Amino acid sequence: MFHWHGMGGIPLLGGSGMVVWVVLLAGLVYLLARMWSGDGPGSHSPGGDSARAIARRRYARGDIDRQEYERILEDLAKS
């Protein structure tokens, strides 16, 4: 039989239920910390690199030529 304790009538299921709540809270804190640090799903780029670093890699791989690379750097300097 469940005993109703806590806020809003949420069953804590005894001692083991408290462990579940602590783990859920720790997971939430971890996810929020990742979002605020920029490592989470909302970060600016997959690796968290700056736009300049991405442009530098694209230029190094030959994806863009020197003119395009310099134009990107100029655009970034303006913003």
PDB file of N, CA and C in Angstrom:
ATOM      1  N   MET A   1       0.844  -1.177   0.000  1.00  0.00           N
ATOM      2  CA  MET A   1       0.000   0.000   0.000  1.00  0.00           C
ATOM      3  C   MET A   1       0.887   1.238   0.000  1.00  0.00           C
ATOM      4  N   PHE A   2       0.531   2.203  -0.838  1.00  0.00           N
ATOM      5  CA  PHE A   2       1.310   3.426  -0.945  1.00  0.00           C
ATOM      6  C   PHE A   2       0.888   4.414   0.126  1.00  0.00           C
ATOM      7  N   HIS A   3       1.861   5.116   0.641  1.00  0.00           N
ATOM      8  CA  HIS A   3       1.574   6.193   1.581  1.00  0.00           C
ATOM      9  C   HIS A   3       1.808   7.501   0.851  1.00  0.00           C
ATOM     10  N   TRP A   4       0.893   8.413   1.012  1.00  0.00           N
ATOM     11  CA  TRP A   4       0.999   9.696   0.316  1.00  0.00           C
ATOM     12  C   TRP A   4       1.694  10.695   1.217  1.00  0.00           C
ATOM     13  N   HIS A   5       2.846  11.136   0.775  1.00  0.00           N
ATOM     14  CA  HIS A   5       3.645  12.117   1.522  1.00  0.00           C
ATOM     15  C   HIS A   5       4.122  13.170   0.544  1.00  0.00           C
ATOM     16  N   GLY A   6       4.719  14.178   1.061  1.00  0.00           N
ATOM     17  CA  GLY A   6       5.353  15.179   0.209  1.00  0.00           C
ATOM     18  C   GLY A   6       4.376  16.228  -0.282  1.00  0.00           C
ATOM     19  N   MET A   7       4.841  16.986  -1.266  1.00  0.00           N
ATOM     20  CA  MET A   7       4.070  18.101  -1.771  1.00  0.00           C
ATOM     21  C   MET A   7       3.074  17.631  -2.831  1.00  0.00           C
ATOM     22  N   GLY A   8       1.892  18.092  -2.776  1.00  0.00           N
ATOM     23  CA  GLY A   8       0.903  17.802  -3.791  1.00  0.00           C
ATOM     24  C   GLY A   8       0.429  16.370  -3.818  1.00  0.00           C
ATOM     25  N   GLY A   9       0.647  15.618  -2.797  1.00  0.00           N
ATOM     26  CA  GLY A   9       0.181  14.244  -2.755  1.00  0.00           C
ATOM     27  C   GLY A   9       0.958  13.304  -3.657  1.00  0.00           C
ATOM     28  N   ILE A  10       2.235  13.570  -3.904  1.00  0.00           N
ATOM     29  CA  ILE A  10       3.058  12.702  -4.738  1.00  0.00           C
ATOM     30  C   ILE A  10       3.601  11.582  -3.858  1.00  0.00           C
ATOM     31  N   PRO A  11       3.368  10.333  -4.242  1.00  0.00           N
ATOM     32  CA  PRO A  11       3.864   9.231  -3.405  1.00  0.00           C
ATOM     33  C   PRO A  11       5.385   9.121  -3.506  1.00  0.00           C
ATOM     34  N   LEU A  12       6.026   9.065  -2.364  1.00  0.00           N
ATOM     35  CA  LEU A  12       7.481   8.924  -2.352  1.00  0.00           C
ATOM     36  C   LEU A  12       7.905   7.470  -2.293  1.00  0.00           C
ATOM     37  N   LEU A  13       6.969   6.549  -2.103  1.00  0.00           N
ATOM     38  CA  LEU A  13       7.229   5.116  -2.094  1.00  0.00           C
ATOM     39  C   LEU A  13       8.279   4.707  -1.078  1.00  0.00           C
ATOM     40  N   GLY A  14       8.268   5.311   0.051  1.00  0.00           N
ATOM     41  CA  GLY A  14       9.223   4.946   1.103  1.00  0.00           C
ATOM     42  C   GLY A  14      10.631   5.407   0.773  1.00  0.00           C
ATOM     43  N   GLY A  15      11.631   4.695   1.296  1.00  0.00           N
ATOM     44  CA  GLY A  15      13.038   5.060   1.109  1.00  0.00           C
ATOM     45  C   GLY A  15      13.495   4.942  -0.333  1.00  0.00           C
ATOM     46  N   SER A  16      13.050   3.902  -1.038  1.00  0.00           N
ATOM     47  CA  SER A  16      13.478   3.727  -2.426  1.00  0.00           C
ATOM     48  C   SER A  16      12.909   4.815  -3.326  1.00  0.00           C
ATOM     49  N   GLY A  17      11.723   5.309  -2.997  1.00  0.00           N
ATOM     50  CA  GLY A  17      11.130   6.394  -3.767  1.00  0.00           C
ATOM     51  C   GLY A  17      11.929   7.671  -3.637  1.00  0.00           C
ATOM     52  N   MET A  18      12.486   7.906  -2.466  1.00  0.00           N
ATOM     53  CA  MET A  18      13.307   9.093  -2.249  1.00  0.00           C
ATOM     54  C   MET A  18      14.552   9.040  -3.125  1.00  0.00           C
ATOM     55  N   VAL A  19      15.117   7.853  -3.303  1.00  0.00           N
ATOM     56  CA  VAL A  19      16.296   7.691  -4.162  1.00  0.00           C
ATOM     57  C   VAL A  19      15.936   8.058  -5.595  1.00  0.00           C
ATOM     58  N   VAL A  20      14.765   7.642  -6.051  1.00  0.00           N
ATOM     59  CA  VAL A  20      14.315   7.967  -7.406  1.00  0.00           C
ATOM     60  C   VAL A  20      14.229   9.471  -7.583  1.00  0.00           C
ATOM     61  N   TRP A  21      13.656  10.158  -6.610  1.00  0.00           N
ATOM     62  CA  TRP A  21      13.536  11.616  -6.703  1.00  0.00           C
ATOM     63  C   TRP A  21      14.901  12.291  -6.716  1.00  0.00           C
ATOM     64  N   VAL A  22      15.831  11.797  -5.916  1.00  0.00           N
ATOM     65  CA  VAL A  22      17.178  12.383  -5.875  1.00  0.00           C
ATOM     66  C   VAL A  22      17.871  12.185  -7.225  1.00  0.00           C
ATOM     67  N   VAL A  23      17.746  10.998  -7.818  1.00  0.00           N
ATOM     68  CA  VAL A  23      18.358  10.726  -9.123  1.00  0.00           C
ATOM     69  C   VAL A  23      17.730  11.615 -10.198  1.00  0.00           C
ATOM     70  N   LEU A  24      16.408  11.762 -10.182  1.00  0.00           N
ATOM     71  CA  LEU A  24      15.744  12.630 -11.154  1.00  0.00           C
ATOM     72  C   LEU A  24      16.198  14.082 -11.005  1.00  0.00           C
ATOM     73  N   LEU A  25      16.298  14.548  -9.792  1.00  0.00           N
ATOM     74  CA  LEU A  25      16.747  15.916  -9.549  1.00  0.00           C
ATOM     75  C   LEU A  25      18.190  16.108 -10.006  1.00  0.00           C
ATOM     76  N   ALA A  26      19.052  15.136  -9.721  1.00  0.00           N
ATOM     77  CA  ALA A  26      20.453  15.229 -10.157  1.00  0.00           C
ATOM     78  C   ALA A  26      20.538  15.240 -11.677  1.00  0.00           C
ATOM     79  N   GLY A  27      19.721  14.438 -12.350  1.00  0.00           N
ATOM     80  CA  GLY A  27      19.705  14.432 -13.810  1.00  0.00           C
ATOM     81  C   GLY A  27      19.259  15.766 -14.370  1.00  0.00           C
ATOM     82  N   LEU A  28      18.259  16.368 -13.768  1.00  0.00           N
ATOM     83  CA  LEU A  28      17.785  17.679 -14.201  1.00  0.00           C
ATOM     84  C   LEU A  28      18.873  18.737 -14.025  1.00  0.00           C
ATOM     85  N   VAL A  29      19.545  18.724 -12.901  1.00  0.00           N
ATOM     86  CA  VAL A  29      20.631  19.679 -12.657  1.00  0.00           C
ATOM     87  C   VAL A  29      21.742  19.484 -13.688  1.00  0.00           C
ATOM     88  N   TYR A  30      22.070  18.235 -13.998  1.00  0.00           N
ATOM     89  CA  TYR A  30      23.110  17.941 -14.988  1.00  0.00           C
ATOM     90  C   TYR A  30      22.730  18.490 -16.360  1.00  0.00           C
ATOM     91  N   LEU A  31      21.485  18.248 -16.792  1.00  0.00           N
ATOM     92  CA  LEU A  31      21.043  18.732 -18.096  1.00  0.00           C
ATOM     93  C   LEU A  31      21.038  20.257 -18.164  1.00  0.00           C
ATOM     94  N   LEU A  32      20.581  20.898 -17.112  1.00  0.00           N
ATOM     95  CA  LEU A  32      20.583  22.362 -17.089  1.00  0.00           C
ATOM     96  C   LEU A  32      22.004  22.909 -17.129  1.00  0.00           C
ATOM     97  N   ALA A  33      22.916  22.267 -16.417  1.00  0.00           N
ATOM     98  CA  ALA A  33      24.312  22.711 -16.430  1.00  0.00           C
ATOM     99  C   ALA A  33      24.918  22.573 -17.818  1.00  0.00           C
ATOM    100  N   ARG A  34      24.602  21.496 -18.525  1.00  0.00           N
ATOM    101  CA  ARG A  34      25.108  21.313 -19.897  1.00  0.00           C
ATOM    102  C   ARG A  34      24.545  22.368 -20.829  1.00  0.00           C
ATOM    103  N   MET A  35      23.280  22.720 -20.671  1.00  0.00           N
ATOM    104  CA  MET A  35      22.676  23.734 -21.532  1.00  0.00           C
ATOM    105  C   MET A  35      23.332  25.085 -21.301  1.00  0.00           C
ATOM    106  N   TRP A  36      23.576  25.427 -20.049  1.00  0.00           N
ATOM    107  CA  TRP A  36      24.166  26.730 -19.745  1.00  0.00           C
ATOM    108  C   TRP A  36      25.632  26.801 -20.134  1.00  0.00           C
ATOM    109  N   SER A  37      26.329  25.670 -20.154  1.00  0.00           N
ATOM    110  CA  SER A  37      27.747  25.703 -20.500  1.00  0.00           C
ATOM    111  C   SER A  37      27.950  25.717 -22.009  1.00  0.00           C
ATOM    112  N   GLY A  38      26.892  25.505 -22.794  1.00  0.00           N
ATOM    113  CA  GLY A  38      27.015  25.516 -24.238  1.00  0.00           C
ATOM    114  C   GLY A  38      27.302  24.163 -24.838  1.00  0.00           C
ATOM    115  N   ASP A  39      27.327  23.103 -24.033  1.00  0.00           N
ATOM    116  CA  ASP A  39      27.596  21.766 -24.542  1.00  0.00           C
ATOM    117  C   ASP A  39      26.324  21.019 -24.891  1.00  0.00           C
ATOM    118  N   GLY A  40      25.219  21.593 -24.600  1.00  0.00           N
ATOM    119  CA  GLY A  40      23.966  20.888 -24.821  1.00  0.00           C
ATOM    120  C   GLY A  40      23.452  21.010 -26.222  1.00  0.00           C
ATOM    121  N   PRO A  41      22.222  20.545 -26.448  1.00  0.00           N
ATOM    122  CA  PRO A  41      21.644  20.549 -27.782  1.00  0.00           C
ATOM    123  C   PRO A  41      21.516  21.929 -28.389  1.00  0.00           C
ATOM    124  N   GLY A  42      21.452  22.956 -27.592  1.00  0.00           N
ATOM    125  CA  GLY A  42      21.297  24.300 -28.123  1.00  0.00           C
ATOM    126  C   GLY A  42      22.588  25.028 -28.384  1.00  0.00           C
ATOM    127  N   SER A  43      23.711  24.341 -28.359  1.00  0.00           N
ATOM    128  CA  SER A  43      24.980  25.013 -28.598  1.00  0.00           C
ATOM    129  C   SER A  43      25.077  25.476 -30.037  1.00  0.00           C
ATOM    130  N   HIS A  44      25.978  26.409 -30.303  1.00  0.00           N
ATOM    131  CA  HIS A  44      26.053  27.068 -31.600  1.00  0.00           C
ATOM    132  C   HIS A  44      26.463  26.147 -32.734  1.00  0.00           C
ATOM    133  N   SER A  45      27.317  25.190 -32.490  1.00  0.00           N
ATOM    134  CA  SER A  45      27.754  24.267 -33.531  1.00  0.00           C
ATOM    135  C   SER A  45      27.984  22.904 -32.898  1.00  0.00           C
ATOM    136  N   PRO A  46      28.067  21.854 -33.707  1.00  0.00           N
ATOM    137  CA  PRO A  46      28.162  20.508 -33.141  1.00  0.00           C
ATOM    138  C   PRO A  46      29.299  20.333 -32.149  1.00  0.00           C
ATOM    139  N   GLY A  47      30.466  20.873 -32.427  1.00  0.00           N
ATOM    140  CA  GLY A  47      31.590  20.727 -31.522  1.00  0.00           C
ATOM    141  C   GLY A  47      31.759  21.898 -30.583  1.00  0.00           C
ATOM    142  N   GLY A  48      30.889  22.888 -30.679  1.00  0.00           N
ATOM    143  CA  GLY A  48      31.022  24.069 -29.854  1.00  0.00           C
ATOM    144  C   GLY A  48      32.116  25.004 -30.355  1.00  0.00           C
ATOM    145  N   ASP A  49      32.604  24.785 -31.589  1.00  0.00           N
ATOM    146  CA  ASP A  49      33.667  25.611 -32.138  1.00  0.00           C
ATOM    147  C   ASP A  49      33.134  26.981 -32.535  1.00  0.00           C
ATOM    148  N   SER A  50      34.037  27.928 -32.597  1.00  0.00           N
ATOM    149  CA  SER A  50      33.661  29.257 -33.044  1.00  0.00           C
ATOM    150  C   SER A  50      33.523  29.258 -34.560  1.00  0.00           C
ATOM    151  N   ALA A  51      32.854  30.264 -35.071  1.00  0.00           N
ATOM    152  CA  ALA A  51      32.680  30.380 -36.521  1.00  0.00           C
ATOM    153  C   ALA A  51      34.024  30.534 -37.218  1.00  0.00           C
ATOM    154  N   ARG A  52      34.954  31.230 -36.578  1.00  0.00           N
ATOM    155  CA  ARG A  52      36.293  31.391 -37.169  1.00  0.00           C
ATOM    156  C   ARG A  52      37.005  30.041 -37.297  1.00  0.00           C
ATOM    157  N   ALA A  53      36.879  29.204 -36.271  1.00  0.00           N
ATOM    158  CA  ALA A  53      37.529  27.891 -36.315  1.00  0.00           C
ATOM    159  C   ALA A  53      36.915  27.019 -37.402  1.00  0.00           C
ATOM    160  N   ILE A  54      35.596  27.111 -37.567  1.00  0.00           N
ATOM    161  CA  ILE A  54      34.936  26.338 -38.617  1.00  0.00           C
ATOM    162  C   ILE A  54      35.398  26.808 -39.990  1.00  0.00           C
ATOM    163  N   ALA A  55      35.457  28.130 -40.183  1.00  0.00           N
ATOM    164  CA  ALA A  55      35.927  28.666 -41.464  1.00  0.00           C
ATOM    165  C   ALA A  55      37.373  28.249 -41.730  1.00  0.00           C
ATOM    166  N   ARG A  56      38.194  28.274 -40.703  1.00  0.00           N
ATOM    167  CA  ARG A  56      39.609  27.881 -40.857  1.00  0.00           C
ATOM    168  C   ARG A  56      39.711  26.420 -41.284  1.00  0.00           C
ATOM    169  N   ARG A  57      38.899  25.553 -40.679  1.00  0.00           N
ATOM    170  CA  ARG A  57      38.923  24.133 -41.065  1.00  0.00           C
ATOM    171  C   ARG A  57      38.427  23.934 -42.485  1.00  0.00           C
ATOM    172  N   ARG A  58      37.370  24.655 -42.859  1.00  0.00           N
ATOM    173  CA  ARG A  58      36.843  24.527 -44.226  1.00  0.00           C
ATOM    174  C   ARG A  58      37.886  24.977 -45.245  1.00  0.00           C
ATOM    175  N   TYR A  59      38.597  26.047 -44.931  1.00  0.00           N
ATOM    176  CA  TYR A  59      39.651  26.531 -45.827  1.00  0.00           C
ATOM    177  C   TYR A  59      40.794  25.518 -45.902  1.00  0.00           C
ATOM    178  N   ALA A  60      41.159  24.951 -44.777  1.00  0.00           N
ATOM    179  CA  ALA A  60      42.252  23.972 -44.737  1.00  0.00           C
ATOM    180  C   ALA A  60      41.894  22.711 -45.524  1.00  0.00           C
ATOM    181  N   ARG A  61      40.628  22.311 -45.502  1.00  0.00           N
ATOM    182  CA  ARG A  61      40.197  21.125 -46.253  1.00  0.00           C
ATOM    183  C   ARG A  61      40.024  21.406 -47.733  1.00  0.00           C
ATOM    184  N   GLY A  62      39.981  22.687 -48.102  1.00  0.00           N
ATOM    185  CA  GLY A  62      39.773  23.048 -49.503  1.00  0.00           C
ATOM    186  C   GLY A  62      38.309  23.199 -49.867  1.00  0.00           C
ATOM    187  N   ASP A  63      37.435  23.227 -48.877  1.00  0.00           N
ATOM    188  CA  ASP A  63      36.006  23.402 -49.149  1.00  0.00           C
ATOM    189  C   ASP A  63      35.697  24.797 -49.688  1.00  0.00           C
ATOM    190  N   ILE A  64      36.484  25.783 -49.252  1.00  0.00           N
ATOM    191  CA  ILE A  64      36.304  27.158 -49.708  1.00  0.00           C
ATOM    192  C   ILE A  64      37.658  27.695 -50.145  1.00  0.00           C
ATOM    193  N   ASP A  65      37.636  28.693 -51.040  1.00  0.00           N
ATOM    194  CA  ASP A  65      38.901  29.283 -51.479  1.00  0.00           C
ATOM    195  C   ASP A  65      39.285  30.441 -50.568  1.00  0.00           C
ATOM    196  N   ARG A  66      40.434  31.043 -50.847  1.00  0.00           N
ATOM    197  CA  ARG A  66      40.953  32.109 -49.979  1.00  0.00           C
ATOM    198  C   ARG A  66      40.021  33.315 -49.945  1.00  0.00           C
ATOM    199  N   GLN A  67      39.447  33.675 -51.088  1.00  0.00           N
ATOM    200  CA  GLN A  67      38.545  34.831 -51.124  1.00  0.00           C
ATOM    201  C   GLN A  67      37.326  34.599 -50.229  1.00  0.00           C
ATOM    202  N   GLU A  68      36.746  33.423 -50.315  1.00  0.00           N
ATOM    203  CA  GLU A  68      35.587  33.108 -49.478  1.00  0.00           C
ATOM    204  C   GLU A  68      35.970  33.106 -48.004  1.00  0.00           C
ATOM    205  N   TYR A  69      37.140  32.548 -47.688  1.00  0.00           N
ATOM    206  CA  TYR A  69      37.620  32.525 -46.306  1.00  0.00           C
ATOM    207  C   TYR A  69      37.781  33.941 -45.761  1.00  0.00           C
ATOM    208  N   GLU A  70      38.403  34.815 -46.547  1.00  0.00           N
ATOM    209  CA  GLU A  70      38.613  36.202 -46.107  1.00  0.00           C
ATOM    210  C   GLU A  70      37.282  36.943 -45.979  1.00  0.00           C
ATOM    211  N   ARG A  71      36.321  36.663 -46.886  1.00  0.00           N
ATOM    212  CA  ARG A  71      35.011  37.298 -46.797  1.00  0.00           C
ATOM    213  C   ARG A  71      34.296  36.881 -45.514  1.00  0.00           C
ATOM    214  N   ILE A  72      34.400  35.602 -45.172  1.00  0.00           N
ATOM    215  CA  ILE A  72      33.788  35.096 -43.937  1.00  0.00           C
ATOM    216  C   ILE A  72      34.405  35.808 -42.726  1.00  0.00           C
ATOM    217  N   LEU A  73      35.721  35.925 -42.706  1.00  0.00           N
ATOM    218  CA  LEU A  73      36.392  36.592 -41.574  1.00  0.00           C
ATOM    219  C   LEU A  73      35.976  38.059 -41.476  1.00  0.00           C
ATOM    220  N   GLU A  74      35.840  38.726 -42.622  1.00  0.00           N
ATOM    221  CA  GLU A  74      35.405  40.127 -42.613  1.00  0.00           C
ATOM    222  C   GLU A  74      33.974  40.246 -42.077  1.00  0.00           C
ATOM    223  N   ASP A  75      33.103  39.334 -42.525  1.00  0.00           N
ATOM    224  CA  ASP A  75      31.714  39.348 -42.035  1.00  0.00           C
ATOM    225  C   ASP A  75      31.649  39.103 -40.526  1.00  0.00           C
ATOM    226  N   LEU A  76      32.494  38.215 -40.050  1.00  0.00           N
ATOM    227  CA  LEU A  76      32.508  37.920 -38.611  1.00  0.00           C
ATOM    228  C   LEU A  76      33.039  39.104 -37.813  1.00  0.00           C
ATOM    229  N   ALA A  77      33.989  39.835 -38.381  1.00  0.00           N
ATOM    230  CA  ALA A  77      34.545  40.991 -37.684  1.00  0.00           C
ATOM    231  C   ALA A  77      33.488  42.096 -37.534  1.00  0.00           C
ATOM    232  N   LYS A  78      32.547  42.173 -38.475  1.00  0.00           N
ATOM    233  CA  LYS A  78      31.505  43.182 -38.431  1.00  0.00           C
ATOM    234  C   LYS A  78      30.445  42.884 -37.364  1.00  0.00           C
ATOM    235  N   SER A  79      30.270  41.607 -37.061  1.00  0.00           N
ATOM    236  CA  SER A  79      29.199  41.254 -36.118  1.00  0.00           C
ATOM    237  C   SER A  79      29.698  41.094 -34.708  1.00  0.00           C
TER     238      SER A  79
END
